[in-house]
């Protein structure tokens, strides 16, 4: 059994319908009728489908996550936003924060991400924190510098004992939705860098227990190789999380690695 339990999370982004979301969730719940030690699985549907998806996965091994939240501790006058209390109310265990689409399309800076991280952890909602470099940054050999800036900014004022409720996701922007996957070596090397950063900023024990997922065109046919790397502890899956028969092989790779 792997020391760090592999985690496979599906980020459905702005996809699915009420019908397809419910069917997808029910299909996964059927394949994972209960929580198992070898893997942790979560799905992150669009906000309007959180409630029906929660119903479809109730009692199964599939957990619920949201794709975003507002950083306010309380409900209030924030038109169009979703409060952490509401996510909690409908059964979200996780929230994805700092995704590159939020950063690039919705102007979320490290400071914005940090405020959300602190608010979510403060409420007891677990965070899947995404970091990753653009292609131009990788080509300019700035990958580690970019990761360092995103980590320091997104985790400002986050205490070490809060990291037990945080999962990191390394998602090279150039690999998201492009079909270009980081090679297992490229991904592993970024994961090693991130783990070392956490060891330096916090301590080696926290770094050893922190799970770091890889995200960016993970598919059934590359999952085993990626998840088999010693510092890759699971996957954050976009496109391939939208169909049971594409997502399940990734979960199966997690189980195989987790039990190995
Ligand atoms: P992808 O997306 O699997 O479609 O590349 C991953 C993500 O954005 O989390």
Tab-separated table of N, CA and C in Angstrom, residues 38-147:
chain	number	residue	atom	x	y	z
A	38	UNK	N	-7.526	1.939	-1.296
A	38	UNK	CA	-6.520	2.102	-2.352
A	38	UNK	C	-6.562	3.412	-3.100
A	39	UNK	N	-7.699	4.120	-3.060
A	39	UNK	CA	-7.822	5.327	-3.869
A	39	UNK	C	-8.893	6.239	-3.275
A	40	UNK	N	-8.759	7.529	-3.528
A	40	UNK	CA	-9.814	8.474	-3.181
A	40	UNK	C	-10.298	9.083	-4.494
A	41	UNK	N	-11.612	9.197	-4.639
A	41	UNK	CA	-12.176	9.695	-5.902
A	41	UNK	C	-13.158	10.827	-5.616
A	42	UNK	N	-13.064	11.877	-6.403
A	42	UNK	CA	-14.018	12.984	-6.263
A	42	UNK	C	-14.433	13.483	-7.638
A	43	UNK	N	-15.638	14.020	-7.716
A	43	UNK	CA	-16.077	14.684	-8.945
A	43	UNK	C	-16.457	16.132	-8.607
A	44	UNK	N	-16.138	17.028	-9.527
A	44	UNK	CA	-16.387	18.447	-9.313
A	44	UNK	C	-17.271	18.971	-10.439
A	45	UNK	N	-18.582	18.854	-10.262
A	45	UNK	CA	-19.512	19.285	-11.315
A	45	UNK	C	-19.722	20.801	-11.278
A	46	UNK	N	-20.354	21.349	-12.329
A	46	UNK	CA	-20.741	22.751	-12.290
A	46	UNK	C	-21.694	23.002	-11.118
A	47	UNK	N	-21.684	24.205	-10.574
A	47	UNK	CA	-22.456	24.513	-9.357
A	47	UNK	C	-23.936	24.098	-9.414
A	48	UNK	N	-24.638	24.341	-10.537
A	48	UNK	CA	-26.064	23.994	-10.517
A	48	UNK	C	-26.325	22.500	-10.375
A	49	UNK	N	-25.305	21.685	-10.661
A	49	UNK	CA	-25.520	20.232	-10.606
A	49	UNK	C	-24.925	19.602	-9.340
A	50	UNK	N	-24.459	20.421	-8.420
A	50	UNK	CA	-23.891	19.847	-7.194
A	50	UNK	C	-24.934	19.010	-6.447
A	51	UNK	N	-26.149	19.535	-6.350
A	51	UNK	CA	-27.169	18.839	-5.542
A	51	UNK	C	-27.587	17.498	-6.176
A	52	UNK	N	-27.965	17.481	-7.451
A	52	UNK	CA	-28.315	16.156	-8.018
A	52	UNK	C	-27.130	15.189	-8.046
A	53	UNK	N	-25.923	15.706	-8.248
A	53	UNK	CA	-24.758	14.815	-8.238
A	53	UNK	C	-24.540	14.273	-6.829
A	54	UNK	N	-24.709	15.136	-5.829
A	54	UNK	CA	-24.573	14.676	-4.432
A	54	UNK	C	-25.553	13.533	-4.165
A	55	UNK	N	-26.765	13.672	-4.684
A	55	UNK	CA	-27.770	12.616	-4.476
A	55	UNK	C	-27.349	11.336	-5.194
A	56	UNK	N	-26.794	11.491	-6.392
A	56	UNK	CA	-26.432	10.306	-7.186
A	56	UNK	C	-25.259	9.535	-6.585
A	57	UNK	N	-24.378	10.233	-5.849
A	57	UNK	CA	-23.198	9.540	-5.290
A	57	UNK	C	-23.360	9.245	-3.797
A	58	UNK	N	-24.497	9.612	-3.231
A	58	UNK	CA	-24.702	9.426	-1.782
A	58	UNK	C	-24.432	7.982	-1.382
A	59	UNK	N	-23.637	7.814	-0.329
A	59	UNK	CA	-23.345	6.481	0.205
A	59	UNK	C	-22.279	5.719	-0.565
A	60	UNK	N	-21.812	6.271	-1.690
A	60	UNK	CA	-20.799	5.574	-2.492
A	60	UNK	C	-19.397	6.032	-2.074
A	61	UNK	N	-18.389	5.559	-2.810
A	61	UNK	CA	-17.013	5.979	-2.525
A	61	UNK	C	-16.623	7.251	-3.263
A	62	UNK	N	-17.565	7.840	-3.990
A	62	UNK	CA	-17.249	9.046	-4.773
A	62	UNK	C	-17.597	10.283	-3.952
A	63	UNK	N	-16.645	11.197	-3.880
A	63	UNK	CA	-16.850	12.417	-3.095
A	63	UNK	C	-17.167	13.602	-4.008
A	64	UNK	N	-17.644	14.670	-3.371
A	64	UNK	CA	-18.099	15.830	-4.134
A	64	UNK	C	-17.161	17.021	-3.929
A	65	UNK	N	-16.860	17.706	-5.028
A	65	UNK	CA	-16.066	18.930	-4.935
A	65	UNK	C	-16.681	20.021	-5.798
A	66	UNK	N	-16.346	21.261	-5.475
A	66	UNK	CA	-16.794	22.398	-6.280
A	66	UNK	C	-15.609	22.916	-7.087
A	67	UNK	N	-15.897	23.731	-8.079
A	67	UNK	CA	-14.836	24.241	-8.969
A	67	UNK	C	-14.366	25.631	-8.581
A	68	UNK	N	-15.067	26.251	-7.629
A	68	UNK	CA	-14.740	27.629	-7.274
A	68	UNK	C	-15.526	27.981	-6.026
A	69	UNK	N	-15.140	29.053	-5.357
A	69	UNK	CA	-15.938	29.584	-4.256
A	69	UNK	C	-15.617	31.062	-4.121
A	70	UNK	N	-16.420	31.752	-3.328
A	70	UNK	CA	-16.073	33.131	-2.998
A	70	UNK	C	-15.259	33.125	-1.712
A	71	UNK	N	-14.429	34.157	-1.538
A	71	UNK	CA	-13.536	34.153	-0.379
A	71	UNK	C	-14.179	34.702	0.888
A	72	UNK	N	-15.406	35.189	0.778
A	72	UNK	CA	-16.049	35.742	1.981
A	72	UNK	C	-16.365	34.614	2.969
A	73	UNK	N	-16.189	34.921	4.248
A	73	UNK	CA	-16.514	33.921	5.275
A	73	UNK	C	-18.021	33.739	5.395
A	74	UNK	N	-18.753	34.790	5.055
A	74	UNK	CA	-20.202	34.760	5.234
A	74	UNK	C	-20.932	34.986	3.929
A	75	UNK	N	-22.213	34.608	3.940
A	75	UNK	CA	-23.070	34.926	2.802
A	75	UNK	C	-23.251	36.440	2.749
A	76	UNK	N	-23.730	36.948	1.641
A	76	UNK	CA	-23.929	38.395	1.586
A	76	UNK	C	-24.118	38.914	0.182
A	77	UNK	N	-23.875	40.194	0.015
A	77	UNK	CA	-24.153	40.874	-1.254
A	77	UNK	C	-23.001	40.667	-2.239
A	78	UNK	N	-22.971	39.502	-2.839
A	78	UNK	CA	-21.938	39.168	-3.837
A	78	UNK	C	-22.629	38.502	-5.024
A	79	UNK	N	-23.302	39.307	-5.792
A	79	UNK	CA	-24.121	38.795	-6.896
A	79	UNK	C	-23.347	37.829	-7.791
A	80	UNK	N	-23.933	36.683	-7.988
A	80	UNK	CA	-23.337	35.709	-8.908
A	80	UNK	C	-22.334	34.781	-8.264
A	81	UNK	N	-22.022	34.986	-6.995
A	81	UNK	CA	-20.991	34.166	-6.351
A	81	UNK	C	-21.610	33.045	-5.517
A	82	UNK	N	-20.789	32.055	-5.189
A	82	UNK	CA	-21.245	30.929	-4.369
A	82	UNK	C	-20.417	30.898	-3.085
A	83	UNK	N	-21.108	30.886	-1.950
A	83	UNK	CA	-20.426	30.933	-0.653
A	83	UNK	C	-19.975	29.548	-0.200
A	84	UNK	N	-18.923	29.550	0.595
A	84	UNK	CA	-18.415	28.292	1.151
A	84	UNK	C	-19.480	27.565	1.973
A	85	UNK	N	-20.280	28.337	2.709
A	85	UNK	CA	-21.363	27.719	3.494
A	85	UNK	C	-22.299	26.913	2.611
A	86	UNK	N	-22.546	27.480	1.427
A	86	UNK	CA	-23.481	26.804	0.507
A	86	UNK	C	-22.869	25.502	-0.001
A	87	UNK	N	-21.582	25.552	-0.286
A	87	UNK	CA	-20.891	24.343	-0.760
A	87	UNK	C	-20.950	23.265	0.325
A	88	UNK	N	-20.744	23.711	1.554
A	88	UNK	CA	-20.779	22.785	2.678
A	88	UNK	C	-22.174	22.184	2.841
A	89	UNK	N	-23.157	23.072	2.719
A	89	UNK	CA	-24.558	22.687	2.837
A	89	UNK	C	-24.943	21.565	1.889
A	90	UNK	N	-24.396	21.606	0.682
A	90	UNK	CA	-24.804	20.608	-0.321
A	90	UNK	C	-23.843	19.423	-0.366
A	91	UNK	N	-22.893	19.382	0.585
A	91	UNK	CA	-22.075	18.178	0.721
A	91	UNK	C	-20.733	18.197	0.019
A	92	UNK	N	-20.219	19.385	-0.308
A	92	UNK	CA	-18.891	19.441	-0.933
A	92	UNK	C	-17.817	19.200	0.117
A	93	UNK	N	-16.936	18.278	-0.192
A	93	UNK	CA	-15.795	18.052	0.693
A	93	UNK	C	-14.597	18.857	0.200
A	94	UNK	N	-14.548	19.060	-1.133
A	94	UNK	CA	-13.398	19.722	-1.752
A	94	UNK	C	-13.823	20.947	-2.556
A	95	UNK	N	-12.870	21.840	-2.772
A	95	UNK	CA	-13.044	22.897	-3.767
A	95	UNK	C	-11.724	23.055	-4.532
A	96	UNK	N	-11.848	23.153	-5.848
A	96	UNK	CA	-10.661	23.401	-6.690
A	96	UNK	C	-10.385	24.898	-6.669
A	97	UNK	N	-9.160	25.269	-6.371
A	97	UNK	CA	-8.810	26.701	-6.380
A	97	UNK	C	-7.526	26.913	-7.180
A	98	UNK	N	-7.442	28.093	-7.791
A	98	UNK	CA	-6.224	28.446	-8.511
A	98	UNK	C	-6.071	27.748	-9.852
A	99	UNK	N	-7.160	27.181	-10.366
A	99	UNK	CA	-7.040	26.531	-11.678
A	99	UNK	C	-6.582	27.551	-12.715
A	100	UNK	N	-5.796	27.093	-13.674
A	100	UNK	CA	-5.215	28.041	-14.641
A	100	UNK	C	-6.290	28.772	-15.436
A	101	UNK	N	-7.461	28.129	-15.618
A	101	UNK	CA	-8.529	28.850	-16.334
A	101	UNK	C	-9.073	29.986	-15.486
A	102	UNK	N	-9.136	29.796	-14.180
A	102	UNK	CA	-9.549	30.892	-13.290
A	102	UNK	C	-8.482	31.995	-13.305
A	103	UNK	N	-7.245	31.569	-13.333
A	103	UNK	CA	-6.162	32.573	-13.319
A	103	UNK	C	-6.151	33.360	-14.623
A	104	UNK	N	-6.226	32.657	-15.763
A	104	UNK	CA	-6.026	33.366	-17.029
A	104	UNK	C	-7.309	33.987	-17.572
A	105	UNK	N	-8.449	33.335	-17.383
A	105	UNK	CA	-9.688	33.863	-17.983
A	105	UNK	C	-10.469	34.761	-17.038
A	106	UNK	N	-10.246	34.610	-15.743
A	106	UNK	CA	-11.041	35.375	-14.780
A	106	UNK	C	-10.168	36.231	-13.873
A	107	UNK	N	-8.936	36.420	-14.276
A	107	UNK	CA	-8.058	37.382	-13.601
A	107	UNK	C	-7.711	37.050	-12.164
A	108	UNK	N	-7.755	35.777	-11.793
A	108	UNK	CA	-7.429	35.455	-10.396
A	108	UNK	C	-5.917	35.490	-10.174
A	109	UNK	N	-5.515	36.394	-9.322
A	109	UNK	CA	-4.100	36.502	-8.973
A	109	UNK	C	-3.796	35.539	-7.825
A	110	UNK	N	-2.520	35.422	-7.498
A	110	UNK	CA	-2.155	34.593	-6.344
A	110	UNK	C	-2.829	35.118	-5.070
A	111	UNK	N	-2.991	36.434	-4.981
A	111	UNK	CA	-3.619	37.015	-3.781
A	111	UNK	C	-5.092	36.607	-3.696
A	112	UNK	N	-5.774	36.605	-4.833
A	112	UNK	CA	-7.181	36.186	-4.852
A	112	UNK	C	-7.274	34.701	-4.475
A	113	UNK	N	-6.400	33.916	-5.086
A	113	UNK	CA	-6.390	32.477	-4.794
A	113	UNK	C	-6.118	32.255	-3.309
A	114	UNK	N	-5.154	32.992	-2.787
A	114	UNK	CA	-4.790	32.862	-1.377
A	114	UNK	C	-5.976	33.167	-0.451
A	115	UNK	N	-6.725	34.214	-0.761
A	115	UNK	CA	-7.879	34.576	0.079
A	115	UNK	C	-8.894	33.435	0.075
A	116	UNK	N	-9.083	32.824	-1.084
A	116	UNK	CA	-10.033	31.710	-1.181
A	116	UNK	C	-9.511	30.473	-0.429
A	117	UNK	N	-8.219	30.214	-0.568
A	117	UNK	CA	-7.609	29.060	0.125
A	117	UNK	C	-7.796	29.214	1.638
A	118	UNK	N	-7.470	30.401	2.135
A	118	UNK	CA	-7.587	30.633	3.581
A	118	UNK	C	-9.046	30.499	4.037
A	119	UNK	N	-9.963	31.037	3.242
A	119	UNK	CA	-11.381	30.976	3.625
A	119	UNK	C	-11.879	29.530	3.624
A	120	UNK	N	-11.522	28.781	2.575
A	120	UNK	CA	-11.994	27.396	2.477
A	120	UNK	C	-11.427	26.556	3.622
A	121	UNK	N	-10.133	26.661	3.851
A	121	UNK	CA	-9.520	25.875	4.927
A	121	UNK	C	-10.096	26.286	6.276
A	122	UNK	N	-10.364	27.567	6.429
A	122	UNK	CA	-10.967	28.079	7.664
A	122	UNK	C	-12.348	27.482	7.909
A	123	UNK	N	-13.042	27.164	6.842
A	123	UNK	CA	-14.392	26.590	6.946
A	123	UNK	C	-14.358	25.065	7.051
A	124	UNK	N	-13.177	24.491	6.835
A	124	UNK	CA	-13.089	23.027	6.875
A	124	UNK	C	-13.397	22.373	5.538
A	125	UNK	N	-13.369	23.162	4.453
A	125	UNK	CA	-13.505	22.554	3.124
A	125	UNK	C	-12.098	22.312	2.590
A	126	UNK	N	-11.867	21.104	2.107
A	126	UNK	CA	-10.526	20.762	1.621
A	126	UNK	C	-10.267	21.416	0.265
A	127	UNK	N	-9.018	21.769	0.054
A	127	UNK	CA	-8.657	22.531	-1.147
A	127	UNK	C	-7.817	21.674	-2.088
A	128	UNK	N	-8.161	21.739	-3.370
A	128	UNK	CA	-7.275	21.218	-4.418
A	128	UNK	C	-6.659	22.454	-5.062
A	129	UNK	N	-5.430	22.749	-4.700
A	129	UNK	CA	-4.777	23.985	-5.162
A	129	UNK	C	-3.948	23.705	-6.416
A	130	UNK	N	-4.274	24.414	-7.497
A	130	UNK	CA	-3.582	24.185	-8.767
A	130	UNK	C	-2.485	25.222	-9.006
A	131	UNK	N	-1.372	24.732	-9.484
A	131	UNK	CA	-0.276	25.604	-9.923
A	131	UNK	C	0.268	25.020	-11.229
A	132	UNK	N	0.936	25.859	-12.000
A	132	UNK	CA	1.516	25.342	-13.246
A	132	UNK	C	1.979	26.464	-14.151
A	133	UNK	N	2.958	26.128	-14.975
A	133	UNK	CA	3.571	27.145	-15.839
A	133	UNK	C	2.988	27.130	-17.246
A	134	UNK	N	3.104	28.263	-17.927
A	134	UNK	CA	2.718	28.355	-19.339
A	134	UNK	C	3.851	27.783	-20.189
A	135	UNK	N	3.531	27.517	-21.455
A	135	UNK	CA	4.549	26.955	-22.354
A	135	UNK	C	5.754	27.898	-22.496
A	136	UNK	N	5.473	29.191	-22.666
A	136	UNK	CA	6.571	30.155	-22.856
A	136	UNK	C	7.478	30.180	-21.626
A	137	UNK	N	6.882	30.006	-20.459
A	137	UNK	CA	7.682	30.011	-19.223
A	137	UNK	C	8.552	28.759	-19.148
A	138	UNK	N	7.993	27.633	-19.565
A	138	UNK	CA	8.804	26.408	-19.577
A	138	UNK	C	9.953	26.560	-20.560
A	139	UNK	N	9.633	27.103	-21.755
A	139	UNK	CA	10.680	27.249	-22.775
A	139	UNK	C	11.775	28.204	-22.324
A	140	UNK	N	11.397	29.163	-21.480
A	140	UNK	CA	12.404	30.120	-20.978
A	140	UNK	C	13.064	29.620	-19.689
A	141	UNK	N	12.867	28.329	-19.391
A	141	UNK	CA	13.446	27.731	-18.183
A	141	UNK	C	13.002	28.402	-16.890
A	142	UNK	N	11.756	28.877	-16.899
A	142	UNK	CA	11.266	29.582	-15.708
A	142	UNK	C	10.268	28.740	-14.902
A	143	UNK	N	10.145	27.469	-15.260
A	143	UNK	CA	9.117	26.647	-14.601
A	143	UNK	C	9.210	26.722	-13.077
A	144	UNK	N	10.379	26.461	-12.547
A	144	UNK	CA	10.502	26.433	-11.087
A	144	UNK	C	10.241	27.800	-10.458
A	145	UNK	N	10.686	28.856	-11.141
A	145	UNK	CA	10.466	30.207	-10.608
A	145	UNK	C	8.966	30.523	-10.571
A	146	UNK	N	8.253	30.109	-11.619
A	146	UNK	CA	6.808	30.359	-11.670
A	146	UNK	C	6.110	29.570	-10.561
A	147	UNK	N	6.495	28.311	-10.416
A	147	UNK	CA	5.875	27.477	-9.376
A	147	UNK	C	6.143	28.066	-7.996
